[in-house]
PDB file of C-alpha atoms in Angstrom:
ATOM      1  CA  ASP A   1     -21.606 -27.372 -53.184  1.00  0.00           C
ATOM      2  CA  ALA A   2     -23.360 -23.804 -54.211  1.00  0.00           C
ATOM      3  CA  GLY A   3     -24.126 -21.417 -52.001  1.00  0.00           C
ATOM      4  CA  VAL A   4     -27.098 -19.003 -51.925  1.00  0.00           C
ATOM      5  CA  ILE A   5     -25.717 -16.847 -55.346  1.00  0.00           C
ATOM      6  CA  GLN A   6     -26.645 -13.068 -55.360  1.00  0.00           C
ATOM      7  CA  SER A   7     -25.933 -10.866 -58.294  1.00  0.00           C
ATOM      8  CA  PRO A   8     -24.994  -7.854 -58.985  1.00  0.00           C
ATOM      9  CA  ARG A   9     -22.129  -8.287 -56.256  1.00  0.00           C
ATOM     10  CA  HIS A  10     -22.282  -4.273 -56.424  1.00  0.00           C
ATOM     11  CA  GLU A  11     -24.438  -2.321 -57.746  1.00  0.00           C
ATOM     12  CA  VAL A  12     -24.643   1.997 -58.413  1.00  0.00           C
ATOM     13  CA  THR A  13     -27.316   3.234 -59.508  1.00  0.00           C
ATOM     14  CA  GLU A  14     -28.381   6.927 -60.453  1.00  0.00           C
ATOM     15  CA  MET A  15     -32.075   8.085 -58.339  1.00  0.00           C
ATOM     16  CA  GLY A  16     -34.935   6.991 -60.073  1.00  0.00           C
ATOM     17  CA  GLN A  17     -33.613   4.166 -61.572  1.00  0.00           C
ATOM     18  CA  GLU A  18     -35.475   0.491 -61.526  1.00  0.00           C
ATOM     19  CA  VAL A  19     -32.867  -1.883 -59.638  1.00  0.00           C
ATOM     20  CA  THR A  20     -33.120  -5.736 -59.956  1.00  0.00           C
ATOM     21  CA  LEU A  21     -31.380  -7.862 -57.742  1.00  0.00           C
ATOM     22  CA  ARG A  22     -31.435 -11.252 -57.511  1.00  0.00           C
ATOM     23  CA  CYS A  23     -30.974 -14.908 -55.687  1.00  0.00           C
ATOM     24  CA  LYS A  24     -30.696 -18.317 -56.323  1.00  0.00           C
ATOM     25  CA  PRO A  25     -30.857 -20.312 -53.510  1.00  0.00           C
ATOM     26  CA  ILE A  26     -28.900 -23.136 -52.273  1.00  0.00           C
ATOM     27  CA  SER A  27     -30.946 -26.336 -54.250  1.00  0.00           C
ATOM     28  CA  GLY A  28     -33.449 -28.292 -52.385  1.00  0.00           C
ATOM     29  CA  HIS A  29     -34.116 -25.325 -49.670  1.00  0.00           C
ATOM     30  CA  ASP A  30     -37.826 -24.534 -49.159  1.00  0.00           C
ATOM     31  CA  TYR A  31     -37.290 -21.337 -47.773  1.00  0.00           C
ATOM     32  CA  LEU A  32     -35.934 -17.965 -49.426  1.00  0.00           C
ATOM     33  CA  PHE A  33     -34.999 -14.673 -47.090  1.00  0.00           C
ATOM     34  CA  TRP A  34     -34.514 -10.985 -48.589  1.00  0.00           C
ATOM     35  CA  TYR A  35     -32.517  -8.589 -46.073  1.00  0.00           C
ATOM     36  CA  ARG A  36     -31.334  -5.687 -45.967  1.00  0.00           C
ATOM     37  CA  GLN A  37     -27.755  -4.465 -43.530  1.00  0.00           C
ATOM     38  CA  THR A  38     -27.506  -0.978 -42.959  1.00  0.00           C
ATOM     39  CA  MET A  39     -25.606   1.023 -40.125  1.00  0.00           C
ATOM     40  CA  MET A  40     -28.788   2.818 -38.727  1.00  0.00           C
ATOM     41  CA  ARG A  41     -30.852   0.109 -38.572  1.00  0.00           C
ATOM     42  CA  GLY A  42     -28.408  -3.603 -38.625  1.00  0.00           C
ATOM     43  CA  LEU A  43     -30.064  -6.560 -40.558  1.00  0.00           C
ATOM     44  CA  GLU A  44     -33.797  -6.626 -41.139  1.00  0.00           C
ATOM     45  CA  LEU A  45     -35.894  -9.198 -42.556  1.00  0.00           C
ATOM     46  CA  LEU A  46     -37.921  -7.780 -45.718  1.00  0.00           C
ATOM     47  CA  ILE A  47     -39.539 -10.499 -47.119  1.00  0.00           C
ATOM     48  CA  TYR A  48     -39.272 -14.200 -47.605  1.00  0.00           C
ATOM     49  CA  PHE A  49     -41.313 -17.048 -49.266  1.00  0.00           C
ATOM     50  CA  ASN A  50     -42.026 -20.970 -48.718  1.00  0.00           C
ATOM     51  CA  ASN A  51     -42.553 -22.796 -51.696  1.00  0.00           C
ATOM     52  CA  ASN A  52     -42.063 -19.651 -53.820  1.00  0.00           C
ATOM     53  CA  VAL A  53     -44.815 -18.307 -51.720  1.00  0.00           C
ATOM     54  CA  PRO A  54     -44.384 -14.790 -49.922  1.00  0.00           C
ATOM     55  CA  ILE A  55     -45.228 -15.592 -46.330  1.00  0.00           C
ATOM     56  CA  ASP A  56     -44.427 -12.239 -44.761  1.00  0.00           C
ATOM     57  CA  ASP A  57     -43.996  -9.235 -46.310  1.00  0.00           C
ATOM     58  CA  SER A  58     -44.400  -6.816 -43.679  1.00  0.00           C
ATOM     59  CA  GLY A  59     -40.635  -5.486 -43.690  1.00  0.00           C
ATOM     60  CA  MET A  60     -41.013  -4.316 -46.932  1.00  0.00           C
ATOM     61  CA  PRO A  61     -40.754  -1.122 -46.624  1.00  0.00           C
ATOM     62  CA  GLU A  62     -43.264   0.646 -49.444  1.00  0.00           C
ATOM     63  CA  ASP A  63     -44.281   0.146 -52.533  1.00  0.00           C
ATOM     64  CA  ARG A  64     -41.079   1.000 -54.478  1.00  0.00           C
ATOM     65  CA  PHE A  65     -40.281  -2.490 -53.289  1.00  0.00           C
ATOM     66  CA  SER A  66     -41.442  -5.795 -54.694  1.00  0.00           C
ATOM     67  CA  ALA A  67     -40.419  -9.459 -54.636  1.00  0.00           C
ATOM     68  CA  LYS A  68     -41.068 -12.394 -56.500  1.00  0.00           C
ATOM     69  CA  MET A  69     -39.698 -15.821 -56.862  1.00  0.00           C
ATOM     70  CA  PRO A  70     -41.126 -17.748 -59.992  1.00  0.00           C
ATOM     71  CA  ASN A  71     -39.772 -21.269 -59.180  1.00  0.00           C
ATOM     72  CA  ALA A  72     -37.732 -22.555 -56.311  1.00  0.00           C
ATOM     73  CA  SER A  73     -34.555 -21.810 -57.593  1.00  0.00           C
ATOM     74  CA  PHE A  74     -34.778 -17.950 -58.288  1.00  0.00           C
ATOM     75  CA  SER A  75     -36.219 -14.513 -57.124  1.00  0.00           C
ATOM     76  CA  THR A  76     -35.869 -11.147 -57.569  1.00  0.00           C
ATOM     77  CA  LEU A  77     -35.841  -8.203 -55.733  1.00  0.00           C
ATOM     78  CA  LYS A  78     -37.135  -4.742 -57.247  1.00  0.00           C
ATOM     79  CA  ILE A  79     -36.881  -1.074 -56.262  1.00  0.00           C
ATOM     80  CA  GLN A  80     -38.741   0.827 -58.483  1.00  0.00           C
ATOM     81  CA  PRO A  81     -37.905   4.174 -58.669  1.00  0.00           C
ATOM     82  CA  SER A  82     -34.302   3.976 -56.391  1.00  0.00           C
ATOM     83  CA  GLU A  83     -33.700   6.236 -53.464  1.00  0.00           C
ATOM     84  CA  PRO A  84     -30.625   7.745 -51.782  1.00  0.00           C
ATOM     85  CA  ARG A  85     -31.617   5.784 -48.886  1.00  0.00           C
ATOM     86  CA  ASP A  86     -31.962   2.521 -50.488  1.00  0.00           C
ATOM     87  CA  SER A  87     -28.370   2.215 -50.287  1.00  0.00           C
ATOM     88  CA  ALA A  88     -27.888  -0.918 -48.687  1.00  0.00           C
ATOM     89  CA  VAL A  89     -26.740  -4.097 -48.724  1.00  0.00           C
ATOM     90  CA  TYR A  90     -28.878  -6.627 -49.153  1.00  0.00           C
ATOM     91  CA  PHE A  91     -28.580 -10.470 -48.202  1.00  0.00           C
ATOM     92  CA  CYS A  92     -30.673 -13.133 -49.646  1.00  0.00           C
ATOM     93  CA  ALA A  93     -30.485 -16.461 -47.657  1.00  0.00           C
ATOM     94  CA  SER A  94     -31.969 -19.554 -47.485  1.00  0.00           C
ATOM     95  CA  SER A  95     -33.125 -22.632 -45.485  1.00  0.00           C
ATOM     96  CA  PHE A  96     -34.496 -26.016 -45.488  1.00  0.00           C
ATOM     97  CA  LYS A  97     -37.681 -26.356 -43.287  1.00  0.00           C
ATOM     98  CA  GLY A  98     -36.533 -22.949 -41.918  1.00  0.00           C
ATOM     99  CA  ASN A  99     -34.037 -24.088 -39.287  1.00  0.00           C
ATOM    100  CA  THR A 100     -30.168 -23.909 -40.472  1.00  0.00           C
ATOM    101  CA  ILE A 101     -30.388 -20.508 -42.516  1.00  0.00           C
ATOM    102  CA  TYR A 102     -27.515 -19.528 -44.685  1.00  0.00           C
ATOM    103  CA  PHE A 103     -26.778 -16.276 -46.409  1.00  0.00           C
ATOM    104  CA  GLY A 104     -24.958 -15.087 -49.611  1.00  0.00           C
ATOM    105  CA  GLU A 105     -22.451 -13.125 -50.506  1.00  0.00           C
ATOM    106  CA  GLY A 106     -25.262  -9.984 -50.306  1.00  0.00           C
ATOM    107  CA  SER A 107     -25.297  -7.308 -52.967  1.00  0.00           C
ATOM    108  CA  TRP A 108     -23.724  -3.778 -52.335  1.00  0.00           C
ATOM    109  CA  LEU A 109     -26.241  -0.962 -53.779  1.00  0.00           C
ATOM    110  CA  THR A 110     -25.795   2.395 -54.002  1.00  0.00           C
ATOM    111  CA  VAL A 111     -27.777   5.335 -55.049  1.00  0.00           C
ATOM    112  CA  VAL A 112     -26.528   8.559 -56.000  1.00  0.00           C
TER     113      VAL A 112
ATOM    114  CA  GLY B   1     -40.689  -6.103 -28.327  1.00  0.00           C
ATOM    115  CA  GLU B   2     -38.703  -8.994 -29.885  1.00  0.00           C
ATOM    116  CA  ASP B   3     -34.933  -7.507 -29.391  1.00  0.00           C
ATOM    117  CA  VAL B   4     -31.126  -8.837 -29.250  1.00  0.00           C
ATOM    118  CA  GLU B   5     -28.430  -7.577 -26.945  1.00  0.00           C
ATOM    119  CA  GLN B   6     -24.948  -7.689 -28.011  1.00  0.00           C
ATOM    120  CA  SER B   7     -21.654  -5.868 -26.845  1.00  0.00           C
ATOM    121  CA  LEU B   8     -20.227  -3.564 -30.289  1.00  0.00           C
ATOM    122  CA  PHE B   9     -16.930  -4.035 -29.217  1.00  0.00           C
ATOM    123  CA  LEU B  10     -14.311  -6.604 -28.230  1.00  0.00           C
ATOM    124  CA  SER B  11     -10.468  -5.888 -28.501  1.00  0.00           C
ATOM    125  CA  VAL B  12      -8.566  -9.480 -27.322  1.00  0.00           C
ATOM    126  CA  ARG B  13      -4.992 -10.491 -28.001  1.00  0.00           C
ATOM    127  CA  GLU B  14      -3.946 -13.499 -30.079  1.00  0.00           C
ATOM    128  CA  GLY B  15      -3.896 -16.559 -28.524  1.00  0.00           C
ATOM    129  CA  ASP B  16      -6.590 -15.998 -25.686  1.00  0.00           C
ATOM    130  CA  SER B  17      -9.959 -16.482 -25.896  1.00  0.00           C
ATOM    131  CA  SER B  18     -12.964 -14.511 -26.764  1.00  0.00           C
ATOM    132  CA  VAL B  19     -15.981 -14.450 -25.460  1.00  0.00           C
ATOM    133  CA  ILE B  20     -19.092 -12.356 -27.128  1.00  0.00           C
ATOM    134  CA  ASN B  21     -22.237 -12.201 -25.046  1.00  0.00           C
ATOM    135  CA  CYS B  22     -25.761 -11.922 -26.277  1.00  0.00           C
ATOM    136  CA  THR B  23     -29.208 -11.410 -24.240  1.00  0.00           C
ATOM    137  CA  TYR B  24     -32.707 -12.276 -26.403  1.00  0.00           C
ATOM    138  CA  THR B  25     -35.870 -11.620 -25.350  1.00  0.00           C
ATOM    139  CA  ASP B  26     -38.231 -14.389 -26.556  1.00  0.00           C
ATOM    140  CA  SER B  27     -38.069 -17.203 -24.717  1.00  0.00           C
ATOM    141  CA  SER B  28     -39.880 -19.493 -27.588  1.00  0.00           C
ATOM    142  CA  SER B  29     -37.567 -19.742 -29.628  1.00  0.00           C
ATOM    143  CA  THR B  30     -36.016 -22.766 -30.400  1.00  0.00           C
ATOM    144  CA  TYR B  31     -32.719 -21.631 -32.120  1.00  0.00           C
ATOM    145  CA  LEU B  32     -30.176 -19.441 -31.346  1.00  0.00           C
ATOM    146  CA  TYR B  33     -27.145 -18.333 -33.990  1.00  0.00           C
ATOM    147  CA  TRP B  34     -23.947 -17.403 -34.440  1.00  0.00           C
ATOM    148  CA  TYR B  35     -22.980 -15.329 -37.923  1.00  0.00           C
ATOM    149  CA  LYS B  36     -19.164 -14.082 -38.567  1.00  0.00           C
ATOM    150  CA  GLN B  37     -19.126 -11.276 -41.669  1.00  0.00           C
ATOM    151  CA  GLU B  38     -16.031  -9.873 -42.737  1.00  0.00           C
ATOM    152  CA  PRO B  39     -15.428  -6.741 -44.398  1.00  0.00           C
ATOM    153  CA  GLY B  40     -17.453  -6.553 -47.563  1.00  0.00           C
ATOM    154  CA  ALA B  41     -18.804 -10.272 -47.374  1.00  0.00           C
ATOM    155  CA  GLY B  42     -21.969 -11.657 -46.392  1.00  0.00           C
ATOM    156  CA  LEU B  43     -22.636 -13.813 -43.093  1.00  0.00           C
ATOM    157  CA  GLN B  44     -21.278 -17.023 -42.428  1.00  0.00           C
ATOM    158  CA  LEU B  45     -23.200 -19.093 -40.030  1.00  0.00           C
ATOM    159  CA  LEU B  46     -20.442 -20.062 -37.988  1.00  0.00           C
ATOM    160  CA  THR B  47     -23.115 -22.430 -35.363  1.00  0.00           C
ATOM    161  CA  TYR B  48     -25.848 -22.731 -33.741  1.00  0.00           C
ATOM    162  CA  ILE B  49     -27.694 -24.166 -30.651  1.00  0.00           C
ATOM    163  CA  PHE B  50     -31.128 -25.478 -30.104  1.00  0.00           C
ATOM    164  CA  SER B  51     -32.769 -24.618 -27.126  1.00  0.00           C
ATOM    165  CA  ASN B  52     -33.009 -27.472 -25.193  1.00  0.00           C
ATOM    166  CA  MET B  53     -29.452 -27.579 -24.967  1.00  0.00           C
ATOM    167  CA  ASP B  54     -27.148 -26.038 -22.526  1.00  0.00           C
ATOM    168  CA  MET B  55     -23.454 -25.919 -24.393  1.00  0.00           C
ATOM    169  CA  LYS B  56     -22.008 -27.192 -27.520  1.00  0.00           C
ATOM    170  CA  GLN B  57     -18.319 -27.129 -28.451  1.00  0.00           C
ATOM    171  CA  ASP B  58     -17.422 -26.890 -32.178  1.00  0.00           C
ATOM    172  CA  GLN B  59     -13.853 -27.265 -32.830  1.00  0.00           C
ATOM    173  CA  ARG B  60     -12.047 -24.060 -31.381  1.00  0.00           C
ATOM    174  CA  LEU B  61     -15.660 -22.624 -30.632  1.00  0.00           C
ATOM    175  CA  THR B  62     -17.836 -22.783 -27.517  1.00  0.00           C
ATOM    176  CA  VAL B  63     -21.913 -21.892 -27.621  1.00  0.00           C
ATOM    177  CA  LEU B  64     -23.169 -21.927 -23.707  1.00  0.00           C
ATOM    178  CA  LEU B  65     -27.102 -21.427 -23.484  1.00  0.00           C
ATOM    179  CA  ASN B  66     -28.634 -20.632 -20.106  1.00  0.00           C
ATOM    180  CA  LYS B  67     -32.456 -20.296 -21.230  1.00  0.00           C
ATOM    181  CA  LYS B  68     -33.310 -18.725 -17.443  1.00  0.00           C
ATOM    182  CA  ASP B  69     -31.445 -15.845 -18.518  1.00  0.00           C
ATOM    183  CA  LYS B  70     -31.920 -15.763 -21.835  1.00  0.00           C
ATOM    184  CA  HIS B  71     -28.523 -14.959 -22.244  1.00  0.00           C
ATOM    185  CA  LEU B  72     -26.278 -17.150 -25.018  1.00  0.00           C
ATOM    186  CA  SER B  73     -22.424 -16.225 -25.543  1.00  0.00           C
ATOM    187  CA  LEU B  74     -19.571 -17.832 -27.743  1.00  0.00           C
ATOM    188  CA  ARG B  75     -16.054 -18.427 -26.824  1.00  0.00           C
ATOM    189  CA  ILE B  76     -13.708 -18.681 -29.455  1.00  0.00           C
ATOM    190  CA  ALA B  77      -9.968 -20.143 -27.873  1.00  0.00           C
ATOM    191  CA  ASP B  78      -7.590 -19.817 -28.827  1.00  0.00           C
ATOM    192  CA  THR B  79      -7.924 -16.755 -30.957  1.00  0.00           C
ATOM    193  CA  GLN B  80      -6.338 -15.663 -33.773  1.00  0.00           C
ATOM    194  CA  THR B  81      -6.401 -12.425 -36.461  1.00  0.00           C
ATOM    195  CA  GLY B  82      -8.300 -14.301 -38.649  1.00  0.00           C
ATOM    196  CA  ASP B  83     -11.108 -14.440 -36.068  1.00  0.00           C
ATOM    197  CA  SER B  84     -11.216 -10.686 -36.406  1.00  0.00           C
ATOM    198  CA  ALA B  85     -14.758  -9.768 -37.900  1.00  0.00           C
ATOM    199  CA  ILE B  86     -18.241  -8.512 -36.560  1.00  0.00           C
ATOM    200  CA  TYR B  87     -20.204 -11.613 -34.759  1.00  0.00           C
ATOM    201  CA  PHE B  88     -23.338 -11.632 -35.199  1.00  0.00           C
ATOM    202  CA  CYS B  89     -26.414 -13.386 -32.652  1.00  0.00           C
ATOM    203  CA  ALA B  90     -29.665 -14.081 -33.335  1.00  0.00           C
ATOM    204  CA  GLU B  91     -32.662 -15.755 -32.274  1.00  0.00           C
ATOM    205  CA  LEU B  92     -35.317 -17.662 -34.510  1.00  0.00           C
ATOM    206  CA  LEU B  93     -38.590 -17.063 -33.657  1.00  0.00           C
ATOM    207  CA  ARG B  94     -41.745 -19.002 -34.992  1.00  0.00           C
ATOM    208  CA  ASN B  95     -44.847 -17.950 -36.383  1.00  0.00           C
ATOM    209  CA  TYR B  96     -48.451 -18.821 -34.648  1.00  0.00           C
ATOM    210  CA  GLY B  97     -48.538 -22.079 -35.026  1.00  0.00           C
ATOM    211  CA  GLY B  98     -44.501 -22.909 -35.337  1.00  0.00           C
ATOM    212  CA  SER B  99     -44.606 -22.247 -38.985  1.00  0.00           C
ATOM    213  CA  GLN B 100     -41.027 -20.213 -39.689  1.00  0.00           C
ATOM    214  CA  GLY B 101     -40.638 -17.224 -38.576  1.00  0.00           C
ATOM    215  CA  ASN B 102     -38.518 -14.166 -38.416  1.00  0.00           C
ATOM    216  CA  LEU B 103     -34.586 -14.721 -37.747  1.00  0.00           C
ATOM    217  CA  ILE B 104     -34.200 -11.431 -35.409  1.00  0.00           C
ATOM    218  CA  PHE B 105     -30.500 -10.027 -35.011  1.00  0.00           C
ATOM    219  CA  GLY B 106     -28.562  -8.420 -32.799  1.00  0.00           C
ATOM    220  CA  LYS B 107     -26.488  -4.731 -33.792  1.00  0.00           C
ATOM    221  CA  GLY B 108     -23.157  -7.325 -34.059  1.00  0.00           C
ATOM    222  CA  THR B 109     -20.288  -7.494 -31.703  1.00  0.00           C
ATOM    223  CA  LYS B 110     -16.373  -5.960 -33.619  1.00  0.00           C
ATOM    224  CA  LEU B 111     -13.804  -8.277 -32.721  1.00  0.00           C
ATOM    225  CA  SER B 112     -10.243  -7.272 -33.085  1.00  0.00           C
ATOM    226  CA  VAL B 113      -7.426  -9.366 -32.345  1.00  0.00           C
ATOM    227  CA  LYS B 114      -4.356  -7.546 -31.853  1.00  0.00           C
ATOM    228  CA  PRO B 115      -0.875  -9.335 -32.367  1.00  0.00           C
TER     229      PRO B 115
END
């Protein structure tokens, strides 16, 4: 079975540019999560969706961050404009009925 | 507040058992998880335990849960060099009404296995 698929795996961008991270959850899963991992703060939940509807976005750092899930098989996390402090690994994860949560390989973002 | 605590480092010799400990805070957590992260990779779900269980065994992995003390441990038998990684403990918090909530992660324990 294909797991959670994220793209790009690595991105280096200049400050001020727009960054779009993409995620395809495991087929049939009804929950999708976006996490961010940094050395300082560890793993933090940014937002999660249930049946394509955002349920909790309290972890989204600020208005520069936005996430969408237009259908059950695709989600995006957008940062506009990007800043150096946004450099982190961004993980997408999905689950069925919310219990066993599977992570993608992550998108490693560097903003210079 | 919600917090999951783990020791940051553990070093063992190949062939020995490793025990990684974790304490969590929310007594209403229904599921507790162990994830493994190798360098440059994502989080791999290793195992999980439901809160009404005391122990779960899966090949070389044994999870012990002490609900009274809110203590979770992961034992890896016959530790191999390939087990070197960061191991994260996580608890699943439920929103009001029991719907899906948030996974709260510990900072991770870096396991080093010496040959």
